[in-house]
Amino acid sequence: MKKMQRGYLKFLAGFIILSASLPHSFAQTSSFRLKTADSLFQAKQYTQSFEHYEEILKQKQYTPAMLLKMAYIQEGLGHTGQSLYYLNLYYTASHDNSALEKMTELATKYNLEGYETSDTDNFLSFYHDYHVHISMALAAIMILMLSLSAYTRLRLKRRPIASFSILSILVIVLAGHLYFGQSLETAIVTNPSTYVMSGPSAASSVLEVIGDGHRVSILGQKDVWLKVSWDGNIGYIKENSLLPVKL
């Protein structure tokens, strides 16, 4: 029995060591592949380099420079929708305003919708980009209010009415922030003949047929249909015709 226990402990120790080494090995593999892709890009072997970049991104690894190169490659291939998709990802990763200028340039050139930059759009973009930071700030203030409530109750022997009221409001604000913030998502149309339907069904009427490159706001999903805001109306597009802008 003791031998079995020792054997099991050795196995467990070995498994833990192996598990700990996997992220490092994974990072090394991605780093090597990124260097290979960059070398191919420098050699102007763009298609081959893109294949490596794409595999790295599928593994949830990326650098802003890599995303920018992917956008450059796709633009060179004439894939406007794909190019704008990677430009959007690049902006999400870097907040480089020159990416916004490039997106506006392409949108104007190809008469694409969804790239307007009103004050409301700028605010929503800022809010979405710093969604996690705002969540952390609200959580930190909530912890502070909770500590203050406990101190008032236990040490000062008073009812923490003010701090508890603020804490209650913060809970509601954080809940709304988490719910609505996650729903602020955009997607790029990548199918050159994309049907915008009036409902989440192939039997619904066609509102419009649009090309690739347009950017839409995602409002929800039902089965394989994404509910989107398009040209001031609500429509539905099959999810395989869209690439959500998220890393």
PDB file of C-alpha atoms in Angstrom:
ATOM      1  CA  MET A   1       0.000   0.000   0.000  1.00  0.00           C
ATOM      2  CA  LYS A   2       2.835   2.387   0.909  1.00  0.00           C
ATOM      3  CA  LYS A   3       4.565   1.558  -2.386  1.00  0.00           C
ATOM      4  CA  MET A   4       1.365   2.408  -4.236  1.00  0.00           C
ATOM      5  CA  GLN A   5       1.096   5.689  -2.338  1.00  0.00           C
ATOM      6  CA  ARG A   6       4.738   6.555  -3.095  1.00  0.00           C
ATOM      7  CA  GLY A   7       4.172   5.653  -6.744  1.00  0.00           C
ATOM      8  CA  TYR A   8       1.065   7.808  -6.880  1.00  0.00           C
ATOM      9  CA  LEU A   9       2.877  10.738  -5.244  1.00  0.00           C
ATOM     10  CA  LYS A  10       5.730  10.444  -7.760  1.00  0.00           C
ATOM     11  CA  PHE A  11       3.221  10.382 -10.597  1.00  0.00           C
ATOM     12  CA  LEU A  12       1.405  13.404  -9.156  1.00  0.00           C
ATOM     13  CA  ALA A  13       4.664  15.305  -8.697  1.00  0.00           C
ATOM     14  CA  GLY A  14       5.680  14.508 -12.254  1.00  0.00           C
ATOM     15  CA  PHE A  15       2.291  15.615 -13.556  1.00  0.00           C
ATOM     16  CA  ILE A  16       2.520  18.922 -11.667  1.00  0.00           C
ATOM     17  CA  ILE A  17       6.023  19.577 -13.034  1.00  0.00           C
ATOM     18  CA  LEU A  18       4.858  18.758 -16.559  1.00  0.00           C
ATOM     19  CA  SER A  19       1.796  20.985 -16.210  1.00  0.00           C
ATOM     20  CA  ALA A  20       3.932  23.851 -14.939  1.00  0.00           C
ATOM     21  CA  SER A  21       6.281  23.516 -17.890  1.00  0.00           C
ATOM     22  CA  LEU A  22       3.516  23.507 -20.515  1.00  0.00           C
ATOM     23  CA  PRO A  23       2.843  27.290 -20.550  1.00  0.00           C
ATOM     24  CA  HIS A  24       6.598  27.922 -20.929  1.00  0.00           C
ATOM     25  CA  SER A  25       6.872  25.388 -23.752  1.00  0.00           C
ATOM     26  CA  PHE A  26       3.749  26.829 -25.363  1.00  0.00           C
ATOM     27  CA  ALA A  27       5.191  30.349 -25.180  1.00  0.00           C
ATOM     28  CA  GLN A  28       8.479  29.131 -26.681  1.00  0.00           C
ATOM     29  CA  THR A  29       6.627  27.444 -29.548  1.00  0.00           C
ATOM     30  CA  SER A  30       4.592  30.597 -30.267  1.00  0.00           C
ATOM     31  CA  SER A  31       7.716  32.759 -30.082  1.00  0.00           C
ATOM     32  CA  PHE A  32       9.543  30.497 -32.540  1.00  0.00           C
ATOM     33  CA  ARG A  33       6.556  30.490 -34.878  1.00  0.00           C
ATOM     34  CA  LEU A  34       6.276  34.272 -34.676  1.00  0.00           C
ATOM     35  CA  LYS A  35       9.947  34.655 -35.627  1.00  0.00           C
ATOM     36  CA  THR A  36       9.399  32.270 -38.534  1.00  0.00           C
ATOM     37  CA  ALA A  37       6.358  34.252 -39.681  1.00  0.00           C
ATOM     38  CA  ASP A  38       8.230  37.561 -39.381  1.00  0.00           C
ATOM     39  CA  SER A  39      11.108  36.161 -41.443  1.00  0.00           C
ATOM     40  CA  LEU A  40       8.684  35.043 -44.147  1.00  0.00           C
ATOM     41  CA  PHE A  41       7.030  38.471 -44.071  1.00  0.00           C
ATOM     42  CA  GLN A  42      10.389  40.199 -44.500  1.00  0.00           C
ATOM     43  CA  ALA A  43      11.083  37.874 -47.440  1.00  0.00           C
ATOM     44  CA  LYS A  44       7.736  39.000 -48.937  1.00  0.00           C
ATOM     45  CA  GLN A  45       6.320  35.488 -48.684  1.00  0.00           C
ATOM     46  CA  TYR A  46       3.097  36.964 -47.395  1.00  0.00           C
ATOM     47  CA  THR A  47       0.740  34.014 -47.824  1.00  0.00           C
ATOM     48  CA  GLN A  48       3.037  31.665 -45.913  1.00  0.00           C
ATOM     49  CA  SER A  49       3.668  34.202 -43.155  1.00  0.00           C
ATOM     50  CA  PHE A  50      -0.069  34.830 -42.774  1.00  0.00           C
ATOM     51  CA  GLU A  51      -0.697  31.117 -42.205  1.00  0.00           C
ATOM     52  CA  HIS A  52       1.713  31.194 -39.249  1.00  0.00           C
ATOM     53  CA  TYR A  53       0.211  34.410 -37.860  1.00  0.00           C
ATOM     54  CA  GLU A  54      -3.270  32.909 -38.135  1.00  0.00           C
ATOM     55  CA  GLU A  55      -2.274  29.814 -36.160  1.00  0.00           C
ATOM     56  CA  ILE A  56      -0.691  31.956 -33.442  1.00  0.00           C
ATOM     57  CA  LEU A  57      -3.871  34.042 -33.156  1.00  0.00           C
ATOM     58  CA  LYS A  58      -6.000  30.890 -32.918  1.00  0.00           C
ATOM     59  CA  GLN A  59      -3.977  30.038 -29.799  1.00  0.00           C
ATOM     60  CA  LYS A  60      -5.002  33.399 -28.269  1.00  0.00           C
ATOM     61  CA  GLN A  61      -1.494  34.792 -28.664  1.00  0.00           C
ATOM     62  CA  TYR A  62      -0.628  37.916 -30.621  1.00  0.00           C
ATOM     63  CA  THR A  63       1.352  41.132 -30.797  1.00  0.00           C
ATOM     64  CA  PRO A  64      -0.003  44.423 -32.150  1.00  0.00           C
ATOM     65  CA  ALA A  65       2.674  44.370 -34.872  1.00  0.00           C
ATOM     66  CA  MET A  66       1.544  40.891 -35.924  1.00  0.00           C
ATOM     67  CA  LEU A  67      -2.081  42.038 -36.259  1.00  0.00           C
ATOM     68  CA  LEU A  68      -1.009  45.040 -38.323  1.00  0.00           C
ATOM     69  CA  LYS A  69       0.962  42.788 -40.679  1.00  0.00           C
ATOM     70  CA  MET A  70      -2.061  40.519 -41.054  1.00  0.00           C
ATOM     71  CA  ALA A  71      -4.167  43.544 -42.039  1.00  0.00           C
ATOM     72  CA  TYR A  72      -1.490  44.610 -44.544  1.00  0.00           C
ATOM     73  CA  ILE A  73      -1.371  41.149 -46.117  1.00  0.00           C
ATOM     74  CA  GLN A  74      -5.145  40.919 -46.468  1.00  0.00           C
ATOM     75  CA  GLU A  75      -5.356  44.382 -48.019  1.00  0.00           C
ATOM     76  CA  GLY A  76      -2.686  43.373 -50.529  1.00  0.00           C
ATOM     77  CA  LEU A  77      -4.744  40.302 -51.430  1.00  0.00           C
ATOM     78  CA  GLY A  78      -7.790  42.486 -52.019  1.00  0.00           C
ATOM     79  CA  HIS A  79      -9.686  41.096 -49.021  1.00  0.00           C
ATOM     80  CA  THR A  80     -11.126  44.345 -47.674  1.00  0.00           C
ATOM     81  CA  GLY A  81     -13.305  42.736 -44.999  1.00  0.00           C
ATOM     82  CA  GLN A  82     -10.454  40.644 -43.612  1.00  0.00           C
ATOM     83  CA  SER A  83      -8.102  43.632 -43.700  1.00  0.00           C
ATOM     84  CA  LEU A  84     -10.556  45.761 -41.731  1.00  0.00           C
ATOM     85  CA  TYR A  85     -11.111  42.920 -39.277  1.00  0.00           C
ATOM     86  CA  TYR A  86      -7.407  42.752 -38.409  1.00  0.00           C
ATOM     87  CA  LEU A  87      -7.173  46.542 -38.329  1.00  0.00           C
ATOM     88  CA  ASN A  88      -9.987  46.531 -35.766  1.00  0.00           C
ATOM     89  CA  LEU A  89      -8.129  43.907 -33.731  1.00  0.00           C
ATOM     90  CA  TYR A  90      -4.937  45.958 -34.003  1.00  0.00           C
ATOM     91  CA  TYR A  91      -6.734  49.032 -32.684  1.00  0.00           C
ATOM     92  CA  THR A  92      -8.221  46.997 -29.828  1.00  0.00           C
ATOM     93  CA  ALA A  93      -4.724  45.831 -28.868  1.00  0.00           C
ATOM     94  CA  SER A  94      -2.853  49.107 -29.383  1.00  0.00           C
ATOM     95  CA  HIS A  95      -5.354  52.035 -29.278  1.00  0.00           C
ATOM     96  CA  ASP A  96      -3.312  53.510 -32.127  1.00  0.00           C
ATOM     97  CA  ASN A  97      -5.364  56.333 -33.648  1.00  0.00           C
ATOM     98  CA  SER A  98      -3.647  55.876 -37.002  1.00  0.00           C
ATOM     99  CA  ALA A  99      -5.587  52.596 -37.282  1.00  0.00           C
ATOM    100  CA  LEU A 100      -8.837  54.572 -37.021  1.00  0.00           C
ATOM    101  CA  GLU A 101      -7.633  56.839 -39.813  1.00  0.00           C
ATOM    102  CA  LYS A 102      -6.802  53.836 -41.996  1.00  0.00           C
ATOM    103  CA  MET A 103     -10.203  52.251 -41.310  1.00  0.00           C
ATOM    104  CA  THR A 104     -11.948  55.512 -42.208  1.00  0.00           C
ATOM    105  CA  GLU A 105      -9.868  55.720 -45.389  1.00  0.00           C
ATOM    106  CA  LEU A 106     -10.862  52.206 -46.480  1.00  0.00           C
ATOM    107  CA  ALA A 107     -14.492  52.754 -45.487  1.00  0.00           C
ATOM    108  CA  THR A 108     -14.641  55.927 -47.591  1.00  0.00           C
ATOM    109  CA  LYS A 109     -12.880  54.286 -50.527  1.00  0.00           C
ATOM    110  CA  TYR A 110     -15.229  51.287 -50.633  1.00  0.00           C
ATOM    111  CA  ASN A 111     -18.366  53.077 -49.360  1.00  0.00           C
ATOM    112  CA  LEU A 112     -18.616  50.967 -46.210  1.00  0.00           C
ATOM    113  CA  GLU A 113     -20.995  51.525 -43.304  1.00  0.00           C
ATOM    114  CA  GLY A 114     -20.341  51.307 -39.580  1.00  0.00           C
ATOM    115  CA  TYR A 115     -17.192  53.411 -39.292  1.00  0.00           C
ATOM    116  CA  GLU A 116     -18.728  56.755 -38.371  1.00  0.00           C
ATOM    117  CA  THR A 117     -16.909  58.552 -35.555  1.00  0.00           C
ATOM    118  CA  SER A 118     -19.460  60.703 -33.738  1.00  0.00           C
ATOM    119  CA  ASP A 119     -18.948  61.771 -30.112  1.00  0.00           C
ATOM    120  CA  THR A 120     -21.251  58.928 -29.046  1.00  0.00           C
ATOM    121  CA  ASP A 121     -19.233  56.402 -31.041  1.00  0.00           C
ATOM    122  CA  ASN A 122     -15.990  57.695 -29.517  1.00  0.00           C
ATOM    123  CA  PHE A 123     -17.438  57.414 -26.012  1.00  0.00           C
ATOM    124  CA  LEU A 124     -18.711  53.873 -26.619  1.00  0.00           C
ATOM    125  CA  SER A 125     -15.357  52.891 -28.104  1.00  0.00           C
ATOM    126  CA  PHE A 126     -13.538  54.295 -25.060  1.00  0.00           C
ATOM    127  CA  TYR A 127     -15.998  52.583 -22.698  1.00  0.00           C
ATOM    128  CA  HIS A 128     -15.584  49.238 -24.443  1.00  0.00           C
ATOM    129  CA  ASP A 129     -11.772  49.505 -24.569  1.00  0.00           C
ATOM    130  CA  TYR A 130     -11.528  50.224 -20.825  1.00  0.00           C
ATOM    131  CA  HIS A 131     -14.374  47.945 -19.736  1.00  0.00           C
ATOM    132  CA  VAL A 132     -12.098  45.731 -17.621  1.00  0.00           C
ATOM    133  CA  HIS A 133     -10.367  48.702 -15.969  1.00  0.00           C
ATOM    134  CA  ILE A 134     -13.718  50.264 -15.063  1.00  0.00           C
ATOM    135  CA  SER A 135     -14.867  46.922 -13.614  1.00  0.00           C
ATOM    136  CA  MET A 136     -11.753  46.726 -11.435  1.00  0.00           C
ATOM    137  CA  ALA A 137     -12.185  50.321 -10.249  1.00  0.00           C
ATOM    138  CA  LEU A 138     -15.828  49.725  -9.295  1.00  0.00           C
ATOM    139  CA  ALA A 139     -14.897  46.501  -7.490  1.00  0.00           C
ATOM    140  CA  ALA A 140     -12.143  48.316  -5.553  1.00  0.00           C
ATOM    141  CA  ILE A 141     -14.550  51.061  -4.452  1.00  0.00           C
ATOM    142  CA  MET A 142     -17.070  48.399  -3.391  1.00  0.00           C
ATOM    143  CA  ILE A 143     -14.441  46.688  -1.226  1.00  0.00           C
ATOM    144  CA  LEU A 144     -13.596  50.066   0.330  1.00  0.00           C
ATOM    145  CA  MET A 145     -17.272  50.754   1.090  1.00  0.00           C
ATOM    146  CA  LEU A 146     -17.698  47.248   2.514  1.00  0.00           C
ATOM    147  CA  SER A 147     -14.696  47.768   4.797  1.00  0.00           C
ATOM    148  CA  LEU A 148     -16.042  51.151   5.881  1.00  0.00           C
ATOM    149  CA  SER A 149     -19.446  49.614   6.641  1.00  0.00           C
ATOM    150  CA  ALA A 150     -17.828  46.885   8.744  1.00  0.00           C
ATOM    151  CA  TYR A 151     -15.673  49.426  10.603  1.00  0.00           C
ATOM    152  CA  THR A 152     -18.681  51.659  11.322  1.00  0.00           C
ATOM    153  CA  ARG A 153     -20.742  48.711  12.545  1.00  0.00           C
ATOM    154  CA  LEU A 154     -18.120  46.876  14.618  1.00  0.00           C
ATOM    155  CA  ARG A 155     -15.846  49.629  15.903  1.00  0.00           C
ATOM    156  CA  LEU A 156     -18.026  52.714  16.052  1.00  0.00           C
ATOM    157  CA  LYS A 157     -21.149  50.727  16.986  1.00  0.00           C
ATOM    158  CA  ARG A 158     -23.260  52.729  14.552  1.00  0.00           C
ATOM    159  CA  ARG A 159     -25.465  51.706  11.667  1.00  0.00           C
ATOM    160  CA  PRO A 160     -23.498  52.224   8.412  1.00  0.00           C
ATOM    161  CA  ILE A 161     -26.414  53.800   6.566  1.00  0.00           C
ATOM    162  CA  ALA A 162     -24.402  56.080   4.237  1.00  0.00           C
ATOM    163  CA  SER A 163     -21.698  53.590   3.275  1.00  0.00           C
ATOM    164  CA  PHE A 164     -24.228  50.767   2.909  1.00  0.00           C
ATOM    165  CA  SER A 165     -26.405  52.935   0.647  1.00  0.00           C
ATOM    166  CA  ILE A 166     -23.409  53.775  -1.548  1.00  0.00           C
ATOM    167  CA  LEU A 167     -22.442  50.098  -1.611  1.00  0.00           C
ATOM    168  CA  SER A 168     -25.942  49.111  -2.738  1.00  0.00           C
ATOM    169  CA  ILE A 169     -25.834  51.655  -5.559  1.00  0.00           C
ATOM    170  CA  LEU A 170     -22.389  50.413  -6.627  1.00  0.00           C
ATOM    171  CA  VAL A 171     -23.647  46.820  -6.769  1.00  0.00           C
ATOM    172  CA  ILE A 172     -26.426  47.893  -9.156  1.00  0.00           C
ATOM    173  CA  VAL A 173     -24.008  49.985 -11.253  1.00  0.00           C
ATOM    174  CA  LEU A 174     -21.474  47.143 -11.476  1.00  0.00           C
ATOM    175  CA  ALA A 175     -24.171  44.622 -12.423  1.00  0.00           C
ATOM    176  CA  GLY A 176     -25.430  46.912 -15.189  1.00  0.00           C
ATOM    177  CA  HIS A 177     -21.875  47.649 -16.302  1.00  0.00           C
ATOM    178  CA  LEU A 178     -21.021  43.951 -16.587  1.00  0.00           C
ATOM    179  CA  TYR A 179     -24.259  43.100 -18.383  1.00  0.00           C
ATOM    180  CA  PHE A 180     -24.416  45.949 -20.883  1.00  0.00           C
ATOM    181  CA  GLY A 181     -20.667  46.379 -21.313  1.00  0.00           C
ATOM    182  CA  GLN A 182     -20.190  42.854 -22.591  1.00  0.00           C
ATOM    183  CA  SER A 183     -22.981  43.337 -25.121  1.00  0.00           C
ATOM    184  CA  LEU A 184     -21.183  46.265 -26.780  1.00  0.00           C
ATOM    185  CA  GLU A 185     -19.670  44.179 -29.523  1.00  0.00           C
ATOM    186  CA  THR A 186     -19.042  44.836 -33.182  1.00  0.00           C
ATOM    187  CA  ALA A 187     -18.351  42.499 -36.078  1.00  0.00           C
ATOM    188  CA  ILE A 188     -16.985  42.761 -39.600  1.00  0.00           C
ATOM    189  CA  VAL A 189     -18.884  41.358 -42.575  1.00  0.00           C
ATOM    190  CA  THR A 190     -16.544  38.972 -44.422  1.00  0.00           C
ATOM    191  CA  ASN A 191     -18.900  37.376 -46.936  1.00  0.00           C
ATOM    192  CA  PRO A 192     -19.102  39.332 -50.239  1.00  0.00           C
ATOM    193  CA  SER A 193     -22.814  38.465 -50.546  1.00  0.00           C
ATOM    194  CA  THR A 194     -24.272  38.694 -47.056  1.00  0.00           C
ATOM    195  CA  TYR A 195     -28.028  38.605 -46.540  1.00  0.00           C
ATOM    196  CA  VAL A 196     -29.492  40.865 -43.872  1.00  0.00           C
ATOM    197  CA  MET A 197     -32.778  39.224 -42.882  1.00  0.00           C
ATOM    198  CA  SER A 198     -35.808  40.671 -41.106  1.00  0.00           C
ATOM    199  CA  GLY A 199     -35.881  37.736 -38.660  1.00  0.00           C
ATOM    200  CA  PRO A 200     -33.717  34.861 -37.400  1.00  0.00           C
ATOM    201  CA  SER A 201     -34.851  32.477 -40.120  1.00  0.00           C
ATOM    202  CA  ALA A 202     -34.055  31.686 -43.747  1.00  0.00           C
ATOM    203  CA  ALA A 203     -37.788  32.062 -44.412  1.00  0.00           C
ATOM    204  CA  SER A 204     -37.721  35.711 -43.300  1.00  0.00           C
ATOM    205  CA  SER A 205     -37.740  38.503 -45.842  1.00  0.00           C
ATOM    206  CA  VAL A 206     -34.426  39.883 -47.095  1.00  0.00           C
ATOM    207  CA  LEU A 207     -33.822  43.453 -45.967  1.00  0.00           C
ATOM    208  CA  GLU A 208     -30.657  43.913 -47.993  1.00  0.00           C
ATOM    209  CA  VAL A 209     -27.720  42.085 -49.547  1.00  0.00           C
ATOM    210  CA  ILE A 210     -24.422  43.671 -48.506  1.00  0.00           C
ATOM    211  CA  GLY A 211     -20.780  43.116 -49.346  1.00  0.00           C
ATOM    212  CA  ASP A 212     -17.792  42.467 -47.125  1.00  0.00           C
ATOM    213  CA  GLY A 213     -16.083  45.123 -45.038  1.00  0.00           C
ATOM    214  CA  HIS A 214     -19.132  46.684 -43.388  1.00  0.00           C
ATOM    215  CA  ARG A 215     -19.072  46.890 -39.583  1.00  0.00           C
ATOM    216  CA  VAL A 216     -22.198  46.121 -37.580  1.00  0.00           C
ATOM    217  CA  SER A 217     -23.123  46.212 -33.901  1.00  0.00           C
ATOM    218  CA  ILE A 218     -24.110  42.865 -32.404  1.00  0.00           C
ATOM    219  CA  LEU A 219     -27.240  43.087 -30.255  1.00  0.00           C
ATOM    220  CA  GLY A 220     -27.862  39.409 -29.524  1.00  0.00           C
ATOM    221  CA  GLN A 221     -27.973  35.916 -30.955  1.00  0.00           C
ATOM    222  CA  LYS A 222     -30.555  33.242 -31.713  1.00  0.00           C
ATOM    223  CA  ASP A 223     -29.262  29.902 -32.941  1.00  0.00           C
ATOM    224  CA  VAL A 224     -26.932  30.614 -35.896  1.00  0.00           C
ATOM    225  CA  TRP A 225     -28.329  34.117 -36.398  1.00  0.00           C
ATOM    226  CA  LEU A 226     -26.746  37.248 -34.965  1.00  0.00           C
ATOM    227  CA  LYS A 227     -29.059  40.160 -34.241  1.00  0.00           C
ATOM    228  CA  VAL A 228     -27.404  43.312 -35.571  1.00  0.00           C
ATOM    229  CA  SER A 229     -27.977  47.009 -35.994  1.00  0.00           C
ATOM    230  CA  TRP A 230     -27.762  47.868 -39.681  1.00  0.00           C
ATOM    231  CA  ASP A 231     -28.508  51.201 -41.339  1.00  0.00           C
ATOM    232  CA  GLY A 232     -30.712  52.278 -38.444  1.00  0.00           C
ATOM    233  CA  ASN A 233     -32.712  49.050 -38.484  1.00  0.00           C
ATOM    234  CA  ILE A 234     -32.626  45.697 -36.705  1.00  0.00           C
ATOM    235  CA  GLY A 235     -31.606  42.751 -38.867  1.00  0.00           C
ATOM    236  CA  TYR A 236     -30.244  39.234 -38.621  1.00  0.00           C
ATOM    237  CA  ILE A 237     -27.099  37.846 -40.241  1.00  0.00           C
ATOM    238  CA  LYS A 238     -25.774  34.291 -40.142  1.00  0.00           C
ATOM    239  CA  GLU A 239     -22.814  34.078 -37.783  1.00  0.00           C
ATOM    240  CA  ASN A 240     -20.546  32.477 -40.403  1.00  0.00           C
ATOM    241  CA  SER A 241     -20.737  35.720 -42.417  1.00  0.00           C
ATOM    242  CA  LEU A 242     -19.366  37.816 -39.547  1.00  0.00           C
ATOM    243  CA  LEU A 243     -16.138  38.042 -37.569  1.00  0.00           C
ATOM    244  CA  PRO A 244     -16.694  39.500 -34.070  1.00  0.00           C
ATOM    245  CA  VAL A 245     -14.055  42.067 -33.143  1.00  0.00           C
ATOM    246  CA  LYS A 246     -12.572  40.619 -29.966  1.00  0.00           C
ATOM    247  CA  LEU A 247      -9.242  39.228 -28.874  1.00  0.00           C
TER     248      LEU A 247
END
